[in-house]
Coordinates of C-alpha atoms and ligand atoms in Angstrom, one line a residue:
M1 CA -40.3 -7.1 -24.5
T2 CA -39.8 -9.6 -27.5
D3 CA -36.6 -10.7 -26.6
T4 CA -37.2 -11.5 -22.9
P5 CA -37.6 -15.3 -22.6
V6 CA -39.8 -16.4 -20.2
P7 CA -38.1 -19.2 -18.0
D8 CA -40.0 -22.2 -17.4
A9 CA -40.7 -23.6 -13.8
V10 CA -37.6 -25.8 -13.3
N11 CA -35.3 -22.5 -14.6
T12 CA -37.0 -20.3 -12.3
L13 CA -36.3 -22.6 -9.5
Q14 CA -32.6 -23.1 -10.4
F15 CA -32.4 -19.1 -11.0
A16 CA -33.6 -18.9 -7.4
R17 CA -31.1 -21.2 -6.1
D18 CA -28.3 -19.5 -7.7
L19 CA -29.1 -16.2 -6.7
A20 CA -29.3 -17.2 -3.2
R21 CA -25.9 -18.9 -3.4
L22 CA -24.4 -15.8 -5.1
E23 CA -26.0 -13.6 -2.5
A24 CA -24.3 -15.7 0.4
R25 CA -21.0 -15.8 -1.4
L26 CA -21.3 -12.1 -1.7
A27 CA -22.3 -11.4 1.8
D28 CA -19.4 -13.7 3.0
A29 CA -16.9 -11.6 0.6
A30 CA -18.6 -8.0 1.9
G31 CA -17.9 -9.4 5.5
E32 CA -19.6 -6.6 7.3
W33 CA -18.5 -8.2 10.4
L34 CA -14.8 -8.7 9.3
P35 CA -12.2 -6.1 10.1
L36 CA -12.3 -3.4 7.7
E37 CA -9.2 -4.6 5.6
Q38 CA -11.0 -7.6 5.0
Q39 CA -14.1 -6.4 3.6
S40 CA -14.9 -6.3 -0.2
P41 CA -16.2 -2.7 -1.4
A42 CA -17.3 -4.8 -4.8
A43 CA -19.0 -7.3 -3.0
A44 CA -21.1 -5.1 -1.0
G45 CA -21.9 -3.0 -4.1
F46 CA -22.8 -6.0 -6.1
L47 CA -24.8 -7.6 -3.2
V48 CA -27.2 -4.2 -2.9
L49 CA -27.6 -4.2 -6.4
L50 CA -28.9 -7.5 -6.6
H51 CA -31.2 -6.6 -3.7
E52 CA -32.5 -3.4 -5.3
L53 CA -33.2 -5.2 -8.6
T54 CA -35.0 -8.5 -7.1
E55 CA -36.7 -5.8 -5.1
G56 CA -38.2 -4.3 -8.3
T57 CA -36.0 -0.8 -8.0
D58 CA -35.7 0.8 -11.5
P59 CA -32.0 0.2 -12.7
V60 CA -30.7 3.8 -12.4
P61 CA -31.7 4.3 -8.3
A62 CA -30.8 0.5 -8.0
I63 CA -27.2 1.3 -9.3
A64 CA -26.9 4.6 -7.3
T65 CA -27.6 2.9 -4.2
A66 CA -25.3 0.1 -5.2
M67 CA -22.6 2.8 -5.7
R68 CA -23.4 4.5 -2.3
A69 CA -22.7 1.0 -0.8
H70 CA -19.4 0.5 -2.6
D71 CA -18.4 3.6 -1.8
R72 CA -18.9 3.7 1.6
V73 CA -16.9 0.7 2.5
Y74 CA -14.3 1.8 -0.2
E75 CA -13.9 5.1 1.7
N76 CA -13.8 3.4 5.2
K77 CA -11.0 1.0 4.0
R78 CA -9.1 3.7 2.5
E79 CA -9.2 6.0 5.8
H80 CA -8.4 2.9 7.7
H81 CA -5.6 2.1 5.6
E82 CA -4.3 5.7 5.8
A83 CA -4.5 5.8 9.5
S84 CA -2.8 2.4 10.1
E85 CA 0.0 3.8 7.4
E86 CA 0.5 6.9 9.6
Q87 CA 0.7 5.0 13.0
R88 CA 3.3 2.8 11.3
R89 CA 5.4 5.7 10.1
I90 CA 5.2 7.3 13.4
I91 CA 6.3 4.3 15.4
E92 CA 9.1 3.7 12.7
E93 CA 10.3 7.2 13.4
E94 CA 10.3 6.7 17.3
V95 CA 12.2 3.7 16.8
A96 CA 14.8 5.0 14.4
A97 CA 15.2 8.3 17.1
E98 CA 15.2 5.5 20.0
E99 CA 18.1 3.7 18.3
E100 CA 20.0 6.7 17.5
V101 CA 20.2 7.5 21.1
T102 CA 20.9 3.7 22.0
K103 CA 23.5 3.3 19.4
K104 CA 25.9 5.7 21.0
V105 CA 27.0 3.3 23.6
E106 CA 28.5 0.1 23.5
C107 CA 25.8 -2.9 24.1
P108 CA 26.7 -4.5 27.6
F109 CA 24.7 -7.6 26.4
C110 CA 26.4 -8.5 23.2
G111 CA 29.5 -6.3 23.5
V112 CA 29.1 -4.5 20.0
S113 CA 30.8 -1.1 19.8
A114 CA 29.1 2.4 19.4
G115 CA 27.4 2.7 16.4
M116 CA 27.1 -0.7 15.5
N117 CA 23.8 -2.9 15.4
C118 CA 23.3 -5.5 18.1
R119 CA 24.0 -8.8 17.2
G120 CA 21.4 -11.6 17.6
T121 CA 22.0 -14.5 19.9
G122 CA 20.7 -17.3 17.5
A123 CA 22.8 -19.5 16.1
G124 CA 23.7 -17.7 12.9
G125 CA 24.0 -14.4 14.7
G126 CA 22.8 -12.0 12.4
L127 CA 22.1 -8.1 13.1
R128 CA 19.2 -7.1 15.1
K129 CA 16.8 -4.3 14.0
R130 CA 16.5 -3.0 17.7
S131 CA 19.1 -2.9 20.0
H132 CA 19.2 -5.2 23.3
R133 CA 17.3 -3.6 26.2
D134 CA 20.4 -3.4 28.4
R135 CA 21.9 -1.0 25.8
F136 CA 18.6 0.8 25.8
R137 CA 18.8 1.3 29.5
L138 CA 22.4 2.1 29.8
A139 CA 22.3 4.6 26.9
R140 CA 19.2 6.3 28.6
S141 CA 20.9 6.1 32.3
L142 CA 23.6 7.9 30.6
N143 CA 21.7 10.4 28.9
D144 CA 19.1 11.2 31.9
A145 CA 21.9 11.7 34.5
P146 CA 24.7 13.9 33.2
S147 CA 26.8 14.3 35.9
E148 CA 24.7 13.6 39.0
P149 CA 26.7 12.3 42.1
G150 CA 25.2 9.0 43.1
G151 CA 22.7 8.9 46.2
G152 CA 21.9 12.4 47.1
T153 CA 18.4 12.0 47.5
A154 CA 16.8 12.9 51.0
S155 CA 13.9 10.5 51.7
P156 CA 14.5 8.9 54.9
R157 CA 12.4 5.6 55.0
G158 CA 14.1 3.9 57.5
S159 CA 16.2 4.3 60.6
T160 CA 19.2 2.6 59.3
T161 CA 21.8 4.8 57.4
A162 CA 22.9 2.9 54.5
G163 CA 26.3 3.7 53.4
P164 CA 27.2 4.7 49.9
A165 CA 27.3 1.7 47.7
S166 CA 31.2 1.2 47.5
R167 CA 31.2 -2.3 45.7
Ligands
LIG1 ZN1 23.4 -5.8 21.9

């Protein structure tokens, strides 16, 4: 303990202020209250390390505790990220499968022929990633009712006998 400078009173005060400010910044960056993707594992670990050391914990157990704090946030983030990636992939596949069916018909909304992407309605036009809703519905209606003759359901709701829609 020969080369440890003993700080004078002013420096001690300054040190305490700097430490408090650093801890506030780290707590902010660690962001336990924030969504996982915005939390910083490094800030969380550093913050715990400072706490441990200022509490007088020996360096090795202090570092071990800090590493656990870091790893916990890190792992949570990783799992969260993987889960969202998986979710995104599933949705993309669903959309792709939907589009495959939808694009088999001509779009009644924008008029593109089967197999083509729908056109946007904006000034510049452009191709749409997803088909128009009308096209989606049309494709489904053709798909779901292959050769069903119209109006064969027996569910008498009223006394009036509605004729077949011949318009
Ligand atoms: Zn369209």
